[in-house]
Amino acid sequence: MDSQRLRRLCWSGLLLGAGLAGVSARYRSRIERSPDEGTIITERHATAVLVSRRIDPGHVETIKNEVSRTCLGVDPNRVLGFEEASTASLFINRSEATPELVWYVELPRAVVDEWDDPRSTVASAFPVDHDALEPVDHPDERTLLVHAVHPGRPRTTDPGQNRTGRSLEDSAASTQPAVDVELVRMRLKPGLPERLADWFERLTQQVISGERTLDRLESWSAEMLEQERMYTESIVLDRRNGYTLYQYMEADEMQQVYDAYYDTWNPVARVAEHLMGRLLENPACILEYPLETEFELLAHAIDPDRPRRVGDCLETENRQKR
């Protein structure tokens, strides 16, 4: 790999191989032993869900137009789906064989924990209803591995404005959104990479439940979020057809994410860099910038009071108990 490609190394390599173990240290290092307002939100405090709908191949443009009609230029709550949702995005995959509409939604864990069947509840709130859409995933096939939030993330889709949450169409006059939002699919090779993903899922569940707390390593993890200007990042494991990782990224500028990550020395990142090619079927989909992704962003919405720190999540939890 030449130096130019190395410059474009994405932090998501942390999630693979020894990186799967290493990222545990990186992300879990963001968890303080006693939650306070200075603690960074992680998967312990919030969850993120991906829900897919298969599109009838002959109606891809119909669905895109439906999203434009019902989700753009209107109340962002249509995209958010829930009053308590923090962040939500709609993506379209125009694959000729299996086109799909994918919804990402972020919710406080205190809210989700009150539901009898959280995954089905989220799936039933899919923001687009059309005869050309068909459910394709079982709620149990996807699980959250990693979630992290920038403590100063904006509460509008245009960080340069002081307005409330708006749709993608309202947030920018050009074809480029005011923030960069990407969804990338990374297929794992069979065998050891899949077993590592299983192990990482178990570890994540232990951290979420409080059974395990991993020590902080360095303050660089929080500094990295600031340098990257990465506002929201989530990794979801999908076992529907083999093992696949979906990485969701909401950032000020994706190029900044790549440059900042490369310019920051970190041993875990360097180990992950070495292992990326061995564990992913197509490492270029995430190693190279611009990103190789089949998903096109159609709509993005933000709650004007979305949580930034654990203290915000605790306020939500207290409201739920009243």
Short mmCIF file of C-alpha atoms in Angstrom, two decimals:
data_model
loop_
_atom_site.label_atom_id
_atom_site.label_comp_id
_atom_site.label_asym_id
_atom_site.label_seq_id
_atom_site.Cartn_x
_atom_site.Cartn_y
_atom_site.Cartn_z
CA MET A 1 0.00 0.00 0.00
CA ASP A 2 1.56 3.36 -1.03
CA SER A 3 1.95 6.37 1.24
CA GLN A 4 -1.10 8.12 -0.21
CA ARG A 5 -3.34 5.20 0.67
CA LEU A 6 -1.77 5.01 4.12
CA ARG A 7 -2.70 8.64 4.67
CA ARG A 8 -6.27 7.65 4.04
CA LEU A 9 -6.41 4.98 6.69
CA CYS A 10 -9.74 5.14 8.52
CA TRP A 11 -10.03 4.61 12.26
CA SER A 12 -12.55 1.84 11.66
CA GLY A 13 -9.69 -0.59 11.23
CA LEU A 14 -9.68 -0.56 15.02
CA LEU A 15 -12.64 -2.84 14.94
CA LEU A 16 -11.00 -5.80 13.29
CA GLY A 17 -8.80 -8.62 14.47
CA ALA A 18 -6.54 -7.46 17.26
CA GLY A 19 -8.23 -4.19 16.44
CA LEU A 20 -11.44 -5.75 17.73
CA ALA A 21 -9.69 -6.28 21.01
CA GLY A 22 -7.88 -2.99 20.77
CA VAL A 23 -10.90 -0.89 19.98
CA SER A 24 -12.42 -2.28 23.12
CA ALA A 25 -9.69 -0.45 24.96
CA ARG A 26 -10.14 2.67 22.89
CA TYR A 27 -13.88 2.96 23.18
CA ARG A 28 -14.23 1.48 26.61
CA SER A 29 -11.52 3.87 27.75
CA ARG A 30 -14.16 6.52 27.22
CA ILE A 31 -16.23 5.02 30.03
CA GLU A 32 -15.56 6.55 33.44
CA ARG A 33 -15.94 4.34 36.46
CA SER A 34 -18.54 6.69 37.91
CA PRO A 35 -20.85 8.27 35.32
CA ASP A 36 -20.87 12.04 35.46
CA GLU A 37 -21.53 14.87 33.06
CA GLY A 38 -17.97 14.75 31.76
CA THR A 39 -18.22 11.15 30.61
CA ILE A 40 -18.48 10.48 26.89
CA ILE A 41 -21.63 8.70 25.71
CA THR A 42 -20.97 5.15 24.54
CA GLU A 43 -23.03 2.04 23.89
CA ARG A 44 -23.59 1.79 27.65
CA HIS A 45 -25.67 4.95 27.59
CA ALA A 46 -27.28 4.91 24.14
CA THR A 47 -28.06 2.44 21.40
CA ALA A 48 -28.24 2.60 17.62
CA VAL A 49 -30.31 0.42 15.32
CA LEU A 50 -30.26 -0.28 11.59
CA VAL A 51 -33.52 -1.34 9.94
CA SER A 52 -33.70 -2.36 6.26
CA ARG A 53 -36.53 -2.62 3.77
CA ARG A 54 -36.09 -4.35 0.44
CA ILE A 55 -37.19 -2.22 -2.52
CA ASP A 56 -38.99 -3.75 -5.48
CA PRO A 57 -36.28 -3.39 -8.18
CA GLY A 58 -38.73 -1.66 -10.48
CA HIS A 59 -39.59 1.03 -7.94
CA VAL A 60 -36.26 2.42 -6.74
CA GLU A 61 -36.95 5.91 -8.07
CA THR A 62 -40.49 5.70 -6.72
CA ILE A 63 -39.15 5.11 -3.21
CA LYS A 64 -36.58 7.89 -3.53
CA ASN A 65 -39.35 10.26 -4.58
CA GLU A 66 -41.48 9.06 -1.67
CA VAL A 67 -38.68 9.88 0.75
CA SER A 68 -38.32 13.33 -0.81
CA ARG A 69 -42.06 13.90 -0.54
CA THR A 70 -42.56 12.68 3.01
CA CYS A 71 -39.23 13.19 4.78
CA LEU A 72 -37.57 16.27 3.27
CA GLY A 73 -38.64 19.79 4.06
CA VAL A 74 -41.00 18.64 6.80
CA ASP A 75 -40.88 18.06 10.54
CA PRO A 76 -37.65 16.11 11.26
CA ASN A 77 -39.63 13.90 13.62
CA ARG A 78 -40.76 11.94 10.56
CA VAL A 79 -37.18 10.76 10.02
CA LEU A 80 -36.43 10.42 13.74
CA GLY A 81 -39.41 8.11 14.19
CA PHE A 82 -39.58 8.56 17.97
CA GLU A 83 -39.95 11.61 20.18
CA GLU A 84 -36.92 10.41 22.15
CA ALA A 85 -34.68 9.65 19.14
CA SER A 86 -31.42 11.59 19.00
CA THR A 87 -30.18 11.11 15.44
CA ALA A 88 -31.61 9.40 12.38
CA SER A 89 -30.69 8.93 8.72
CA LEU A 90 -32.21 7.28 5.66
CA PHE A 91 -29.98 5.66 3.03
CA ILE A 92 -30.77 4.02 -0.28
CA ASN A 93 -28.81 1.19 -1.89
CA ARG A 94 -29.48 1.11 -5.63
CA SER A 95 -28.19 -2.44 -6.19
CA GLU A 96 -29.84 -3.87 -9.31
CA ALA A 97 -30.37 -7.24 -7.64
CA THR A 98 -31.27 -6.22 -4.08
CA PRO A 99 -32.00 -2.50 -3.71
CA GLU A 100 -32.89 -1.45 -0.17
CA LEU A 101 -33.83 1.47 2.02
CA VAL A 102 -31.94 1.58 5.33
CA TRP A 103 -32.88 3.56 8.42
CA TYR A 104 -30.37 4.38 11.16
CA VAL A 105 -31.77 5.64 14.46
CA GLU A 106 -30.04 6.48 17.76
CA LEU A 107 -31.93 6.30 21.05
CA PRO A 108 -31.07 6.74 24.75
CA ARG A 109 -30.71 3.36 26.41
CA ALA A 110 -32.90 4.49 29.31
CA VAL A 111 -35.77 4.84 26.84
CA VAL A 112 -35.19 1.57 25.01
CA ASP A 113 -34.83 -0.42 28.23
CA GLU A 114 -38.43 0.45 29.11
CA TRP A 115 -39.77 -1.31 26.01
CA ASP A 116 -40.85 -4.96 26.11
CA ASP A 117 -39.42 -5.69 22.65
CA PRO A 118 -37.04 -2.87 21.68
CA ARG A 119 -35.93 -4.23 18.31
CA SER A 120 -39.43 -4.91 17.06
CA THR A 121 -40.60 -1.56 18.39
CA VAL A 122 -37.92 0.23 16.40
CA ALA A 123 -38.57 -1.85 13.28
CA SER A 124 -42.28 -1.02 13.39
CA ALA A 125 -41.48 2.71 13.44
CA PHE A 126 -39.76 2.67 10.03
CA PRO A 127 -40.43 6.17 8.66
CA VAL A 128 -41.44 5.23 5.10
CA ASP A 129 -44.53 3.16 4.33
CA HIS A 130 -44.98 2.00 0.74
CA ASP A 131 -46.21 -1.12 -1.06
CA ALA A 132 -42.84 -1.39 -2.85
CA LEU A 133 -41.04 -1.94 0.48
CA GLU A 134 -40.66 -5.31 2.20
CA PRO A 135 -38.94 -6.19 5.52
CA VAL A 136 -35.74 -8.17 5.02
CA ASP A 137 -34.11 -8.49 8.41
CA HIS A 138 -35.06 -10.24 11.61
CA PRO A 139 -34.55 -8.02 14.68
CA ASP A 140 -32.17 -10.55 16.26
CA GLU A 141 -29.79 -10.59 13.28
CA ARG A 142 -28.24 -7.20 14.03
CA THR A 143 -26.52 -6.11 17.23
CA LEU A 144 -24.70 -2.93 18.21
CA LEU A 145 -20.98 -3.35 18.87
CA VAL A 146 -19.75 0.22 19.29
CA HIS A 147 -21.35 3.61 19.79
CA ALA A 148 -19.55 6.87 20.58
CA VAL A 149 -20.63 10.50 20.68
CA HIS A 150 -18.64 13.72 20.47
CA PRO A 151 -19.32 15.73 23.66
CA GLY A 152 -19.75 18.90 21.63
CA ARG A 153 -21.68 17.51 18.69
CA PRO A 154 -24.09 19.98 17.06
CA ARG A 155 -27.81 19.91 17.68
CA THR A 156 -28.63 20.91 14.13
CA THR A 157 -27.78 19.35 10.77
CA ASP A 158 -25.90 22.57 9.99
CA PRO A 159 -23.26 23.06 12.73
CA GLY A 160 -22.72 26.63 11.57
CA GLN A 161 -26.30 27.61 12.37
CA ASN A 162 -28.16 27.97 15.66
CA ARG A 163 -31.40 26.50 14.38
CA THR A 164 -33.24 23.44 15.54
CA GLY A 165 -32.96 20.07 13.83
CA ARG A 166 -33.89 20.10 10.17
CA SER A 167 -34.00 17.72 7.25
CA LEU A 168 -31.11 17.31 4.85
CA GLU A 169 -32.90 19.37 2.22
CA ASP A 170 -33.32 22.30 4.58
CA SER A 171 -29.78 22.20 5.93
CA ALA A 172 -27.93 22.96 2.70
CA ALA A 173 -28.80 24.71 -0.53
CA SER A 174 -26.28 22.69 -2.56
CA THR A 175 -26.16 18.95 -3.17
CA GLN A 176 -23.64 18.59 -0.34
CA PRO A 177 -25.02 18.31 3.21
CA ALA A 178 -23.64 20.60 5.90
CA VAL A 179 -22.33 17.53 7.73
CA ASP A 180 -20.88 14.35 6.25
CA VAL A 181 -22.96 11.25 6.95
CA GLU A 182 -21.87 7.85 5.66
CA LEU A 183 -22.91 4.23 6.00
CA VAL A 184 -20.31 1.65 4.97
CA ARG A 185 -20.76 -2.12 4.71
CA MET A 186 -17.69 -4.26 5.51
CA ARG A 187 -17.90 -8.00 4.98
CA LEU A 188 -15.78 -10.20 7.22
CA LYS A 189 -13.98 -13.23 5.90
CA PRO A 190 -15.34 -16.52 7.28
CA GLY A 191 -13.64 -18.31 10.15
CA LEU A 192 -11.49 -16.48 12.69
CA PRO A 193 -12.78 -12.98 11.87
CA GLU A 194 -16.33 -14.18 12.59
CA ARG A 195 -15.28 -15.71 15.90
CA LEU A 196 -13.61 -12.45 16.89
CA ALA A 197 -16.82 -10.60 16.08
CA ASP A 198 -18.76 -13.03 18.31
CA TRP A 199 -16.29 -12.44 21.13
CA PHE A 200 -16.50 -8.68 20.73
CA GLU A 201 -20.30 -8.83 20.85
CA ARG A 202 -20.16 -10.72 24.16
CA LEU A 203 -17.71 -8.19 25.54
CA THR A 204 -19.93 -5.31 24.48
CA GLN A 205 -22.93 -6.86 26.21
CA GLN A 206 -20.91 -7.29 29.41
CA VAL A 207 -19.91 -3.64 29.34
CA ILE A 208 -23.49 -2.51 28.64
CA SER A 209 -24.82 -4.58 31.54
CA GLY A 210 -22.10 -3.34 33.89
CA GLU A 211 -20.58 -6.79 34.36
CA ARG A 212 -17.26 -5.55 33.08
CA THR A 213 -15.56 -2.17 33.14
CA LEU A 214 -12.32 -1.82 31.22
CA ASP A 215 -9.71 0.63 32.45
CA ARG A 216 -9.08 3.92 30.78
CA LEU A 217 -5.85 3.93 28.80
CA GLU A 218 -5.03 7.52 27.81
CA SER A 219 -6.87 10.79 27.40
CA TRP A 220 -6.07 10.52 23.68
CA SER A 221 -9.36 8.79 22.95
CA ALA A 222 -11.43 11.87 23.79
CA GLU A 223 -8.87 14.05 22.05
CA MET A 224 -9.20 11.87 18.95
CA LEU A 225 -12.91 12.55 18.72
CA GLU A 226 -12.18 16.26 18.86
CA GLN A 227 -9.44 16.05 16.23
CA GLU A 228 -11.61 13.99 13.90
CA ARG A 229 -14.67 16.13 14.50
CA MET A 230 -16.60 12.87 14.45
CA TYR A 231 -19.99 13.61 15.96
CA THR A 232 -21.64 10.18 16.04
CA GLU A 233 -20.14 6.79 15.22
CA SER A 234 -21.71 3.36 15.47
CA ILE A 235 -20.78 -0.17 14.43
CA VAL A 236 -23.49 -2.78 13.92
CA LEU A 237 -22.86 -6.50 13.41
CA ASP A 238 -25.17 -8.21 10.91
CA ARG A 239 -25.38 -12.01 10.60
CA ARG A 240 -28.09 -12.10 7.96
CA ASN A 241 -25.84 -13.33 5.12
CA GLY A 242 -22.49 -14.16 6.63
CA TYR A 243 -20.88 -11.68 8.99
CA THR A 244 -21.01 -8.03 8.02
CA LEU A 245 -20.10 -4.85 9.88
CA TYR A 246 -22.01 -1.66 9.17
CA GLN A 247 -20.26 1.53 10.15
CA TYR A 248 -22.29 4.71 10.55
CA MET A 249 -20.41 8.00 10.69
CA GLU A 250 -21.66 11.53 11.20
CA ALA A 251 -18.79 14.01 10.99
CA ASP A 252 -18.02 17.62 10.29
CA GLU A 253 -15.92 16.51 7.30
CA MET A 254 -14.94 12.95 6.44
CA GLN A 255 -11.59 13.99 5.01
CA GLN A 256 -10.77 15.49 8.40
CA VAL A 257 -11.52 12.13 10.03
CA TYR A 258 -8.99 10.39 7.81
CA ASP A 259 -6.32 13.05 8.11
CA ALA A 260 -6.64 13.35 11.89
CA TYR A 261 -6.50 9.61 12.40
CA TYR A 262 -3.41 9.20 10.28
CA ASP A 263 -1.64 12.15 11.90
CA THR A 264 -2.17 10.76 15.41
CA TRP A 265 0.22 8.02 16.56
CA ASN A 266 -1.48 5.10 18.27
CA PRO A 267 -0.22 1.50 18.63
CA VAL A 268 -3.69 -0.04 18.45
CA ALA A 269 -4.34 1.70 15.14
CA ARG A 270 -1.05 0.49 13.73
CA VAL A 271 -1.79 -3.13 14.69
CA ALA A 272 -5.28 -2.85 13.21
CA GLU A 273 -3.79 -1.45 10.01
CA HIS A 274 -1.67 -4.58 9.65
CA LEU A 275 -4.65 -6.90 10.12
CA MET A 276 -7.27 -5.14 8.04
CA GLY A 277 -6.42 -6.93 4.83
CA ARG A 278 -6.59 -10.32 6.50
CA LEU A 279 -10.00 -9.93 8.07
CA LEU A 280 -12.05 -7.94 5.56
CA GLU A 281 -13.08 -9.34 2.21
CA ASN A 282 -12.61 -5.90 0.64
CA PRO A 283 -10.36 -3.69 2.79
CA ALA A 284 -10.44 -0.91 0.20
CA CYS A 285 -14.07 -0.17 1.06
CA ILE A 286 -12.89 1.53 4.25
CA LEU A 287 -9.13 2.01 3.84
CA GLU A 288 -9.42 4.35 0.89
CA TYR A 289 -10.96 7.79 0.68
CA PRO A 290 -13.38 8.71 -0.83
CA LEU A 291 -15.21 5.83 0.78
CA GLU A 292 -16.40 2.91 -1.31
CA THR A 293 -20.02 2.65 -0.20
CA GLU A 294 -23.15 1.61 -2.02
CA PHE A 295 -25.35 3.66 0.32
CA GLU A 296 -26.57 7.12 -0.66
CA LEU A 297 -27.82 9.46 2.05
CA LEU A 298 -31.39 10.61 1.41
CA ALA A 299 -32.37 12.27 4.70
CA HIS A 300 -30.72 13.18 7.99
CA ALA A 301 -32.42 14.53 11.11
CA ILE A 302 -31.24 15.60 14.55
CA ASP A 303 -33.21 16.24 17.71
CA PRO A 304 -32.52 19.84 18.85
CA ASP A 305 -31.89 18.52 22.38
CA ARG A 306 -29.98 15.37 21.50
CA PRO A 307 -27.65 14.09 24.25
CA ARG A 308 -24.00 15.08 24.15
CA ARG A 309 -22.76 13.80 27.50
CA VAL A 310 -23.76 11.12 29.96
CA GLY A 311 -25.39 13.78 32.12
CA ASP A 312 -27.89 14.35 29.31
CA CYS A 313 -28.68 10.63 29.27
CA LEU A 314 -29.14 10.63 33.04
CA GLU A 315 -31.66 13.46 32.70
CA THR A 316 -33.57 11.35 30.20
CA GLU A 317 -33.46 8.39 32.57
CA ASN A 318 -34.82 10.51 35.42
CA ARG A 319 -37.68 11.73 33.24
CA GLN A 320 -38.52 8.13 32.35
CA LYS A 321 -38.82 7.24 36.04
CA ARG A 322 -41.25 10.05 36.86
#
